[in-house]
Amino acid sequence: MTDDLGSRYERHHRERRDDGDFVFVPERIPLFRTAVGTGKRVLDLGCRTGALTRHLLEGNSVVGLDVDRAALAKAEALGIEPVEANVEDPLPFADESFDAVVAGELLEHLQLPDALVGEARRVLRPGGVLVGSVPNAFRLQSRIRFLRGRPPEDDPTHLHLFSPTEVLVLLREFRDVRLSYVGGRYRGLHPRLLARDLVFVAVRPS
């Protein structure tokens, strides 16, 4: 099953995007780096080729998990410790073994995002941070697409849509949850309505 899923994602990534295009909204990078900090053991879930993960390497020990074997090989070449696994399965790590877990542009692809958030909480040490991002389904562009009879998102691998409120519900077992609105030319006029992505930072309780 994992091999088949990995092959599908490898084909999807190859057909739709260049290797360097996975970062999408570059404003996410400083937010992720600040939240993760340094001197940490970091797990990046769905790391792909490491286009985002590489920004977390300096001063940290980083493990990258992905189902796409070809993408993982490129991540490993950057110095990321690769783990081939499906994020829909229980994570192959011990309890409380990471200081930070990263999930950038991942949760919208999952059948059961709640399950992965629970697994992230399990592998985080008390006081560890979960950092991630999802497309902002609340934004005006998505609403207009829906009103025109089109899917709010044009990526066929997106299985869930997240509004800011839904992100907060998903992170209800964490504390000190913070949301940031990034991307979008006119974001400053109305962040909730015009931002492209939602970046979240949440702390695992003690």
JSON list of C-alpha atoms in Angstrom, two decimals:
[
{"chain": "A", "resi": 1, "resn": "MET", "atom": "CA", "xyz": [0.00, 0.00, 0.00]},
{"chain": "A", "resi": 2, "resn": "THR", "atom": "CA", "xyz": [2.78, 2.45, 0.94]},
{"chain": "A", "resi": 3, "resn": "ASP", "atom": "CA", "xyz": [4.70, 1.69, -2.27]},
{"chain": "A", "resi": 4, "resn": "ASP", "atom": "CA", "xyz": [1.57, 2.30, -4.36]},
{"chain": "A", "resi": 5, "resn": "LEU", "atom": "CA", "xyz": [0.79, 5.55, -2.55]},
{"chain": "A", "resi": 6, "resn": "GLY", "atom": "CA", "xyz": [4.39, 6.67, -2.85]},
{"chain": "A", "resi": 7, "resn": "SER", "atom": "CA", "xyz": [4.35, 6.02, -6.58]},
{"chain": "A", "resi": 8, "resn": "ARG", "atom": "CA", "xyz": [1.15, 8.03, -6.98]},
{"chain": "A", "resi": 9, "resn": "TYR", "atom": "CA", "xyz": [2.53, 11.01, -5.08]},
{"chain": "A", "resi": 10, "resn": "GLU", "atom": "CA", "xyz": [5.82, 10.83, -6.94]},
{"chain": "A", "resi": 11, "resn": "ARG", "atom": "CA", "xyz": [3.92, 10.99, -10.23]},
{"chain": "A", "resi": 12, "resn": "HIS", "atom": "CA", "xyz": [1.66, 13.77, -8.94]},
{"chain": "A", "resi": 13, "resn": "HIS", "atom": "CA", "xyz": [4.64, 15.88, -7.81]},
{"chain": "A", "resi": 14, "resn": "ARG", "atom": "CA", "xyz": [6.51, 15.30, -11.06]},
{"chain": "A", "resi": 15, "resn": "GLU", "atom": "CA", "xyz": [3.53, 16.25, -13.24]},
{"chain": "A", "resi": 16, "resn": "ARG", "atom": "CA", "xyz": [2.36, 19.31, -11.32]},
{"chain": "A", "resi": 17, "resn": "ARG", "atom": "CA", "xyz": [5.37, 21.00, -9.74]},
{"chain": "A", "resi": 18, "resn": "ASP", "atom": "CA", "xyz": [9.09, 21.57, -9.98]},
{"chain": "A", "resi": 19, "resn": "ASP", "atom": "CA", "xyz": [11.26, 20.51, -7.05]},
{"chain": "A", "resi": 20, "resn": "GLY", "atom": "CA", "xyz": [11.75, 24.04, -5.82]},
{"chain": "A", "resi": 21, "resn": "ASP", "atom": "CA", "xyz": [8.07, 24.89, -5.99]},
{"chain": "A", "resi": 22, "resn": "PHE", "atom": "CA", "xyz": [6.97, 23.05, -2.87]},
{"chain": "A", "resi": 23, "resn": "VAL", "atom": "CA", "xyz": [7.47, 26.02, -0.56]},
{"chain": "A", "resi": 24, "resn": "PHE", "atom": "CA", "xyz": [4.51, 27.85, -2.15]},
{"chain": "A", "resi": 25, "resn": "VAL", "atom": "CA", "xyz": [4.22, 30.87, 0.15]},
{"chain": "A", "resi": 26, "resn": "PRO", "atom": "CA", "xyz": [7.74, 31.98, 1.12]},
{"chain": "A", "resi": 27, "resn": "GLU", "atom": "CA", "xyz": [6.42, 34.10, 4.01]},
{"chain": "A", "resi": 28, "resn": "ARG", "atom": "CA", "xyz": [5.95, 30.83, 5.88]},
{"chain": "A", "resi": 29, "resn": "ILE", "atom": "CA", "xyz": [9.68, 30.21, 6.18]},
{"chain": "A", "resi": 30, "resn": "PRO", "atom": "CA", "xyz": [10.62, 32.78, 8.89]},
{"chain": "A", "resi": 31, "resn": "LEU", "atom": "CA", "xyz": [7.50, 31.85, 10.87]},
{"chain": "A", "resi": 32, "resn": "PHE", "atom": "CA", "xyz": [8.47, 28.18, 10.83]},
{"chain": "A", "resi": 33, "resn": "ARG", "atom": "CA", "xyz": [12.10, 28.93, 11.70]},
{"chain": "A", "resi": 34, "resn": "THR", "atom": "CA", "xyz": [11.17, 31.19, 14.61]},
{"chain": "A", "resi": 35, "resn": "ALA", "atom": "CA", "xyz": [8.70, 28.67, 16.02]},
{"chain": "A", "resi": 36, "resn": "VAL", "atom": "CA", "xyz": [11.13, 25.74, 15.75]},
{"chain": "A", "resi": 37, "resn": "GLY", "atom": "CA", "xyz": [14.20, 27.59, 17.03]},
{"chain": "A", "resi": 38, "resn": "THR", "atom": "CA", "xyz": [17.58, 25.85, 17.30]},
{"chain": "A", "resi": 39, "resn": "GLY", "atom": "CA", "xyz": [19.14, 23.05, 19.31]},
{"chain": "A", "resi": 40, "resn": "LYS", "atom": "CA", "xyz": [16.08, 20.91, 18.62]},
{"chain": "A", "resi": 41, "resn": "ARG", "atom": "CA", "xyz": [15.27, 17.46, 17.31]},
{"chain": "A", "resi": 42, "resn": "VAL", "atom": "CA", "xyz": [12.77, 18.18, 14.56]},
{"chain": "A", "resi": 43, "resn": "LEU", "atom": "CA", "xyz": [10.39, 15.91, 12.64]},
{"chain": "A", "resi": 44, "resn": "ASP", "atom": "CA", "xyz": [9.10, 17.22, 9.30]},
{"chain": "A", "resi": 45, "resn": "LEU", "atom": "CA", "xyz": [6.05, 15.27, 8.18]},
{"chain": "A", "resi": 46, "resn": "GLY", "atom": "CA", "xyz": [5.55, 15.09, 4.43]},
{"chain": "A", "resi": 47, "resn": "CYS", "atom": "CA", "xyz": [8.95, 16.67, 3.84]},
{"chain": "A", "resi": 48, "resn": "ARG", "atom": "CA", "xyz": [9.02, 15.86, 0.09]},
{"chain": "A", "resi": 49, "resn": "THR", "atom": "CA", "xyz": [12.35, 17.01, -1.38]},
{"chain": "A", "resi": 50, "resn": "GLY", "atom": "CA", "xyz": [13.23, 19.13, 1.65]},
{"chain": "A", "resi": 51, "resn": "ALA", "atom": "CA", "xyz": [12.51, 22.48, 0.00]},
{"chain": "A", "resi": 52, "resn": "LEU", "atom": "CA", "xyz": [11.02, 23.76, 3.26]},
{"chain": "A", "resi": 53, "resn": "THR", "atom": "CA", "xyz": [12.85, 21.40, 5.62]},
{"chain": "A", "resi": 54, "resn": "ARG", "atom": "CA", "xyz": [16.28, 22.67, 4.59]},
{"chain": "A", "resi": 55, "resn": "HIS", "atom": "CA", "xyz": [15.48, 26.01, 6.22]},
{"chain": "A", "resi": 56, "resn": "LEU", "atom": "CA", "xyz": [15.21, 24.20, 9.57]},
{"chain": "A", "resi": 57, "resn": "LEU", "atom": "CA", "xyz": [18.54, 22.37, 9.36]},
{"chain": "A", "resi": 58, "resn": "GLU", "atom": "CA", "xyz": [20.87, 25.00, 10.81]},
{"chain": "A", "resi": 59, "resn": "GLY", "atom": "CA", "xyz": [21.42, 24.23, 14.48]},
{"chain": "A", "resi": 60, "resn": "ASN", "atom": "CA", "xyz": [18.93, 21.35, 14.52]},
{"chain": "A", "resi": 61, "resn": "SER", "atom": "CA", "xyz": [18.79, 17.59, 13.97]},
{"chain": "A", "resi": 62, "resn": "VAL", "atom": "CA", "xyz": [16.04, 17.05, 11.39]},
{"chain": "A", "resi": 63, "resn": "VAL", "atom": "CA", "xyz": [14.18, 13.88, 10.43]},
{"chain": "A", "resi": 64, "resn": "GLY", "atom": "CA", "xyz": [12.08, 14.02, 7.26]},
{"chain": "A", "resi": 65, "resn": "LEU", "atom": "CA", "xyz": [9.22, 11.58, 6.75]},
{"chain": "A", "resi": 66, "resn": "ASP", "atom": "CA", "xyz": [7.51, 11.07, 3.41]},
{"chain": "A", "resi": 67, "resn": "VAL", "atom": "CA", "xyz": [5.89, 8.36, 1.33]},
{"chain": "A", "resi": 68, "resn": "ASP", "atom": "CA", "xyz": [7.58, 9.56, -1.88]},
{"chain": "A", "resi": 69, "resn": "ARG", "atom": "CA", "xyz": [10.86, 7.63, -2.11]},
{"chain": "A", "resi": 70, "resn": "ALA", "atom": "CA", "xyz": [12.31, 9.74, -4.94]},
{"chain": "A", "resi": 71, "resn": "ALA", "atom": "CA", "xyz": [11.61, 12.97, -3.07]},
{"chain": "A", "resi": 72, "resn": "LEU", "atom": "CA", "xyz": [13.17, 11.55, 0.11]},
{"chain": "A", "resi": 73, "resn": "ALA", "atom": "CA", "xyz": [16.40, 10.80, -1.74]},
{"chain": "A", "resi": 74, "resn": "LYS", "atom": "CA", "xyz": [16.70, 14.50, -2.59]},
{"chain": "A", "resi": 75, "resn": "ALA", "atom": "CA", "xyz": [15.94, 15.47, 1.00]},
{"chain": "A", "resi": 76, "resn": "GLU", "atom": "CA", "xyz": [18.64, 13.10, 2.26]},
{"chain": "A", "resi": 77, "resn": "ALA", "atom": "CA", "xyz": [21.19, 14.77, -0.03]},
{"chain": "A", "resi": 78, "resn": "LEU", "atom": "CA", "xyz": [20.52, 18.03, 1.86]},
{"chain": "A", "resi": 79, "resn": "GLY", "atom": "CA", "xyz": [21.41, 16.43, 5.20]},
{"chain": "A", "resi": 80, "resn": "ILE", "atom": "CA", "xyz": [17.92, 15.47, 6.33]},
{"chain": "A", "resi": 81, "resn": "GLU", "atom": "CA", "xyz": [17.55, 12.03, 7.96]},
{"chain": "A", "resi": 82, "resn": "PRO", "atom": "CA", "xyz": [15.00, 10.26, 5.72]},
{"chain": "A", "resi": 83, "resn": "VAL", "atom": "CA", "xyz": [12.21, 7.98, 6.93]},
{"chain": "A", "resi": 84, "resn": "GLU", "atom": "CA", "xyz": [9.91, 6.41, 4.35]},
{"chain": "A", "resi": 85, "resn": "ALA", "atom": "CA", "xyz": [6.44, 5.99, 5.84]},
{"chain": "A", "resi": 86, "resn": "ASN", "atom": "CA", "xyz": [2.81, 6.90, 5.35]},
{"chain": "A", "resi": 87, "resn": "VAL", "atom": "CA", "xyz": [1.62, 9.70, 7.64]},
{"chain": "A", "resi": 88, "resn": "GLU", "atom": "CA", "xyz": [-1.82, 8.09, 7.68]},
{"chain": "A", "resi": 89, "resn": "ASP", "atom": "CA", "xyz": [-0.29, 5.23, 9.71]},
{"chain": "A", "resi": 90, "resn": "PRO", "atom": "CA", "xyz": [0.98, 5.47, 13.30]},
{"chain": "A", "resi": 91, "resn": "LEU", "atom": "CA", "xyz": [4.29, 7.31, 13.27]},
{"chain": "A", "resi": 92, "resn": "PRO", "atom": "CA", "xyz": [7.32, 4.99, 13.66]},
{"chain": "A", "resi": 93, "resn": "PHE", "atom": "CA", "xyz": [8.79, 6.94, 16.58]},
{"chain": "A", "resi": 94, "resn": "ALA", "atom": "CA", "xyz": [8.80, 6.62, 20.35]},
{"chain": "A", "resi": 95, "resn": "ASP", "atom": "CA", "xyz": [6.65, 8.79, 22.60]},
{"chain": "A", "resi": 96, "resn": "GLU", "atom": "CA", "xyz": [8.07, 12.23, 23.43]},
{"chain": "A", "resi": 97, "resn": "SER", "atom": "CA", "xyz": [11.03, 11.89, 21.07]},
{"chain": "A", "resi": 98, "resn": "PHE", "atom": "CA", "xyz": [10.94, 15.27, 19.26]},
{"chain": "A", "resi": 99, "resn": "ASP", "atom": "CA", "xyz": [11.09, 18.91, 20.29]},
{"chain": "A", "resi": 100, "resn": "ALA", "atom": "CA", "xyz": [9.23, 20.13, 17.21]},
{"chain": "A", "resi": 101, "resn": "VAL", "atom": "CA", "xyz": [6.96, 18.56, 14.61]},
{"chain": "A", "resi": 102, "resn": "VAL", "atom": "CA", "xyz": [6.39, 20.32, 11.28]},
{"chain": "A", "resi": 103, "resn": "ALA", "atom": "CA", "xyz": [3.43, 19.71, 8.97]},
{"chain": "A", "resi": 104, "resn": "GLY", "atom": "CA", "xyz": [3.59, 22.19, 6.09]},
{"chain": "A", "resi": 105, "resn": "GLU", "atom": "CA", "xyz": [0.81, 21.91, 3.51]},
{"chain": "A", "resi": 106, "resn": "LEU", "atom": "CA", "xyz": [0.01, 18.37, 4.66]},
{"chain": "A", "resi": 107, "resn": "LEU", "atom": "CA", "xyz": [-3.17, 18.08, 6.70]},
{"chain": "A", "resi": 108, "resn": "GLU", "atom": "CA", "xyz": [-5.42, 18.94, 3.77]},
{"chain": "A", "resi": 109, "resn": "HIS", "atom": "CA", "xyz": [-4.14, 15.82, 1.97]},
{"chain": "A", "resi": 110, "resn": "LEU", "atom": "CA", "xyz": [-5.10, 13.36, 4.71]},
{"chain": "A", "resi": 111, "resn": "GLN", "atom": "CA", "xyz": [-8.16, 11.20, 5.19]},
{"chain": "A", "resi": 112, "resn": "LEU", "atom": "CA", "xyz": [-7.94, 11.60, 8.98]},
{"chain": "A", "resi": 113, "resn": "PRO", "atom": "CA", "xyz": [-6.02, 14.77, 9.90]},
{"chain": "A", "resi": 114, "resn": "ASP", "atom": "CA", "xyz": [-7.17, 14.44, 13.52]},
{"chain": "A", "resi": 115, "resn": "ALA", "atom": "CA", "xyz": [-5.29, 11.15, 13.78]},
{"chain": "A", "resi": 116, "resn": "LEU", "atom": "CA", "xyz": [-2.02, 12.68, 12.61]},
{"chain": "A", "resi": 117, "resn": "VAL", "atom": "CA", "xyz": [-2.38, 15.63, 14.96]},
{"chain": "A", "resi": 118, "resn": "GLY", "atom": "CA", "xyz": [-2.82, 13.10, 17.77]},
{"chain": "A", "resi": 119, "resn": "GLU", "atom": "CA", "xyz": [0.31, 11.26, 16.65]},
{"chain": "A", "resi": 120, "resn": "ALA", "atom": "CA", "xyz": [2.24, 14.53, 16.50]},
{"chain": "A", "resi": 121, "resn": "ARG", "atom": "CA", "xyz": [1.18, 15.23, 20.08]},
{"chain": "A", "resi": 122, "resn": "ARG", "atom": "CA", "xyz": [2.33, 11.76, 21.13]},
{"chain": "A", "resi": 123, "resn": "VAL", "atom": "CA", "xyz": [5.85, 12.09, 19.69]},
{"chain": "A", "resi": 124, "resn": "LEU", "atom": "CA", "xyz": [6.34, 15.63, 20.97]},
{"chain": "A", "resi": 125, "resn": "ARG", "atom": "CA", "xyz": [8.02, 16.23, 24.29]},
{"chain": "A", "resi": 126, "resn": "PRO", "atom": "CA", "xyz": [6.04, 18.30, 26.82]},
{"chain": "A", "resi": 127, "resn": "GLY", "atom": "CA", "xyz": [6.42, 21.92, 25.78]},
{"chain": "A", "resi": 128, "resn": "GLY", "atom": "CA", "xyz": [7.32, 20.90, 22.23]},
{"chain": "A", "resi": 129, "resn": "VAL", "atom": "CA", "xyz": [5.77, 22.74, 19.30]},
{"chain": "A", "resi": 130, "resn": "LEU", "atom": "CA", "xyz": [3.65, 21.66, 16.37]},
{"chain": "A", "resi": 131, "resn": "VAL", "atom": "CA", "xyz": [4.16, 24.03, 13.44]},
{"chain": "A", "resi": 132, "resn": "GLY", "atom": "CA", "xyz": [2.30, 23.80, 10.16]},
{"chain": "A", "resi": 133, "resn": "SER", "atom": "CA", "xyz": [0.23, 25.39, 7.46]},
{"chain": "A", "resi": 134, "resn": "VAL", "atom": "CA", "xyz": [-2.86, 24.69, 5.41]},
{"chain": "A", "resi": 135, "resn": "PRO", "atom": "CA", "xyz": [-4.53, 26.53, 2.53]},
{"chain": "A", "resi": 136, "resn": "ASN", "atom": "CA", "xyz": [-7.07, 29.05, 3.77]},
{"chain": "A", "resi": 137, "resn": "ALA", "atom": "CA", "xyz": [-10.41, 27.66, 2.57]},
{"chain": "A", "resi": 138, "resn": "PHE", "atom": "CA", "xyz": [-12.14, 30.72, 4.02]},
{"chain": "A", "resi": 139, "resn": "ARG", "atom": "CA", "xyz": [-10.52, 33.02, 1.47]},
{"chain": "A", "resi": 140, "resn": "LEU", "atom": "CA", "xyz": [-12.55, 34.90, -1.11]},
{"chain": "A", "resi": 141, "resn": "GLN", "atom": "CA", "xyz": [-11.04, 33.14, -4.12]},
{"chain": "A", "resi": 142, "resn": "SER", "atom": "CA", "xyz": [-12.16, 29.73, -2.84]},
{"chain": "A", "resi": 143, "resn": "ARG", "atom": "CA", "xyz": [-15.69, 31.06, -2.24]},
{"chain": "A", "resi": 144, "resn": "ILE", "atom": "CA", "xyz": [-15.92, 32.49, -5.74]},
{"chain": "A", "resi": 145, "resn": "ARG", "atom": "CA", "xyz": [-14.77, 29.18, -7.26]},
{"chain": "A", "resi": 146, "resn": "PHE", "atom": "CA", "xyz": [-17.46, 27.36, -5.27]},
{"chain": "A", "resi": 147, "resn": "LEU", "atom": "CA", "xyz": [-20.18, 29.81, -6.32]},
{"chain": "A", "resi": 148, "resn": "ARG", "atom": "CA", "xyz": [-19.19, 29.19, -9.95]},
{"chain": "A", "resi": 149, "resn": "GLY", "atom": "CA", "xyz": [-19.75, 25.48, -9.47]},
{"chain": "A", "resi": 150, "resn": "ARG", "atom": "CA", "xyz": [-16.05, 24.60, -9.27]},
{"chain": "A", "resi": 151, "resn": "PRO", "atom": "CA", "xyz": [-14.16, 22.93, -6.41]},
{"chain": "A", "resi": 152, "resn": "PRO", "atom": "CA", "xyz": [-12.76, 25.49, -3.95]},
{"chain": "A", "resi": 153, "resn": "GLU", "atom": "CA", "xyz": [-9.31, 23.94, -4.49]},
{"chain": "A", "resi": 154, "resn": "ASP", "atom": "CA", "xyz": [-7.94, 22.68, -7.81]},
{"chain": "A", "resi": 155, "resn": "ASP", "atom": "CA", "xyz": [-5.54, 20.11, -6.33]},
{"chain": "A", "resi": 156, "resn": "PRO", "atom": "CA", "xyz": [-7.14, 16.64, -6.57]},
{"chain": "A", "resi": 157, "resn": "THR", "atom": "CA", "xyz": [-5.09, 15.41, -3.59]},
{"chain": "A", "resi": 158, "resn": "HIS", "atom": "CA", "xyz": [-6.76, 17.90, -1.22]},
{"chain": "A", "resi": 159, "resn": "LEU", "atom": "CA", "xyz": [-9.28, 15.94, 0.84]},
{"chain": "A", "resi": 160, "resn": "HIS", "atom": "CA", "xyz": [-10.08, 18.57, 3.50]},
{"chain": "A", "resi": 161, "resn": "LEU", "atom": "CA", "xyz": [-10.73, 22.29, 3.60]},
{"chain": "A", "resi": 162, "resn": "PHE", "atom": "CA", "xyz": [-9.71, 24.31, 6.65]},
{"chain": "A", "resi": 163, "resn": "SER", "atom": "CA", "xyz": [-11.03, 27.64, 7.83]},
{"chain": "A", "resi": 164, "resn": "PRO", "atom": "CA", "xyz": [-9.30, 29.39, 10.74]},
{"chain": "A", "resi": 165, "resn": "THR", "atom": "CA", "xyz": [-11.97, 28.09, 13.12]},
{"chain": "A", "resi": 166, "resn": "GLU", "atom": "CA", "xyz": [-11.51, 24.51, 11.91]},
{"chain": "A", "resi": 167, "resn": "VAL", "atom": "CA", "xyz": [-7.75, 24.75, 12.50]},
{"chain": "A", "resi": 168, "resn": "LEU", "atom": "CA", "xyz": [-8.38, 25.82, 16.09]},
{"chain": "A", "resi": 169, "resn": "VAL", "atom": "CA", "xyz": [-10.75, 22.89, 16.60]},
{"chain": "A", "resi": 170, "resn": "LEU", "atom": "CA", "xyz": [-8.16, 20.50, 15.15]},
{"chain": "A", "resi": 171, "resn": "LEU", "atom": "CA", "xyz": [-5.58, 21.76, 17.68]},
{"chain": "A", "resi": 172, "resn": "ARG", "atom": "CA", "xyz": [-7.90, 21.70, 20.68]},
{"chain": "A", "resi": 173, "resn": "GLU", "atom": "CA", "xyz": [-5.59, 19.36, 22.68]},
{"chain": "A", "resi": 174, "resn": "PHE", "atom": "CA", "xyz": [-2.71, 21.85, 22.43]},
{"chain": "A", "resi": 175, "resn": "ARG", "atom": "CA", "xyz": [-2.15, 25.15, 24.24]},
{"chain": "A", "resi": 176, "resn": "ASP", "atom": "CA", "xyz": [-0.98, 28.61, 23.19]},
{"chain": "A", "resi": 177, "resn": "VAL", "atom": "CA", "xyz": [-2.25, 28.13, 19.65]},
{"chain": "A", "resi": 178, "resn": "ARG", "atom": "CA", "xyz": [-1.32, 30.97, 17.30]},
{"chain": "A", "resi": 179, "resn": "LEU", "atom": "CA", "xyz": [-2.55, 31.55, 13.76]},
{"chain": "A", "resi": 180, "resn": "SER", "atom": "CA", "xyz": [-0.86, 33.73, 11.13]},
{"chain": "A", "resi": 181, "resn": "TYR", "atom": "CA", "xyz": [-2.26, 34.68, 7.73]},
{"chain": "A", "resi": 182, "resn": "VAL", "atom": "CA", "xyz": [0.27, 34.60, 4.90]},
{"chain": "A", "resi": 183, "resn": "GLY", "atom": "CA", "xyz": [0.35, 34.95, 1.12]},
{"chain": "A", "resi": 184, "resn": "GLY", "atom": "CA", "xyz": [-2.03, 36.85, -1.10]},
{"chain": "A", "resi": 185, "resn": "ARG", "atom": "CA", "xyz": [-1.39, 40.21, -2.74]},
{"chain": "A", "resi": 186, "resn": "TYR", "atom": "CA", "xyz": [-4.19, 41.99, -0.88]},
{"chain": "A", "resi": 187, "resn": "ARG", "atom": "CA", "xyz": [-3.91, 40.10, 2.41]},
{"chain": "A", "resi": 188, "resn": "GLY", "atom": "CA", "xyz": [-3.43, 43.30, 4.39]},
{"chain": "A", "resi": 189, "resn": "LEU", "atom": "CA", "xyz": [-6.94, 44.51, 3.53]},
{"chain": "A", "resi": 190, "resn": "HIS", "atom": "CA", "xyz": [-8.64, 41.53, 5.21]},
{"chain": "A", "resi": 191, "resn": "PRO", "atom": "CA", "xyz": [-6.30, 38.71, 6.30]},
{"chain": "A", "resi": 192, "resn": "ARG", "atom": "CA", "xyz": [-9.00, 36.11, 7.05]},
{"chain": "A", "resi": 193, "resn": "LEU", "atom": "CA", "xyz": [-10.68, 36.67, 3.72]},
{"chain": "A", "resi": 194, "resn": "LEU", "atom": "CA", "xyz": [-7.71, 37.27, 1.43]},
{"chain": "A", "resi": 195, "resn": "ALA", "atom": "CA", "xyz": [-4.74, 35.33, 2.83]},
{"chain": "A", "resi": 196, "resn": "ARG", "atom": "CA", "xyz": [-3.71, 32.27, 0.89]},
{"chain": "A", "resi": 197, "resn": "ASP", "atom": "CA", "xyz": [-2.38, 30.17, 3.76]},
{"chain": "A", "resi": 198, "resn": "LEU", "atom": "CA", "xyz": [-2.90, 29.71, 7.49]},
{"chain": "A", "resi": 199, "resn": "VAL", "atom": "CA", "xyz": [0.24, 29.08, 9.54]},
{"chain": "A", "resi": 200, "resn": "PHE", "atom": "CA", "xyz": [-0.30, 27.59, 12.99]},
{"chain": "A", "resi": 201, "resn": "VAL", "atom": "CA", "xyz": [1.96, 27.12, 16.01]},
{"chain": "A", "resi": 202, "resn": "ALA", "atom": "CA", "xyz": [0.76, 25.09, 18.97]},
{"chain": "A", "resi": 203, "resn": "VAL", "atom": "CA", "xyz": [2.43, 23.84, 22.17]},
{"chain": "A", "resi": 204, "resn": "ARG", "atom": "CA", "xyz": [2.06, 20.35, 23.60]},
{"chain": "A", "resi": 205, "resn": "PRO", "atom": "CA", "xyz": [0.89, 20.62, 27.20]},
{"chain": "A", "resi": 206, "resn": "SER", "atom": "CA", "xyz": [3.06, 19.20, 29.99]}
]
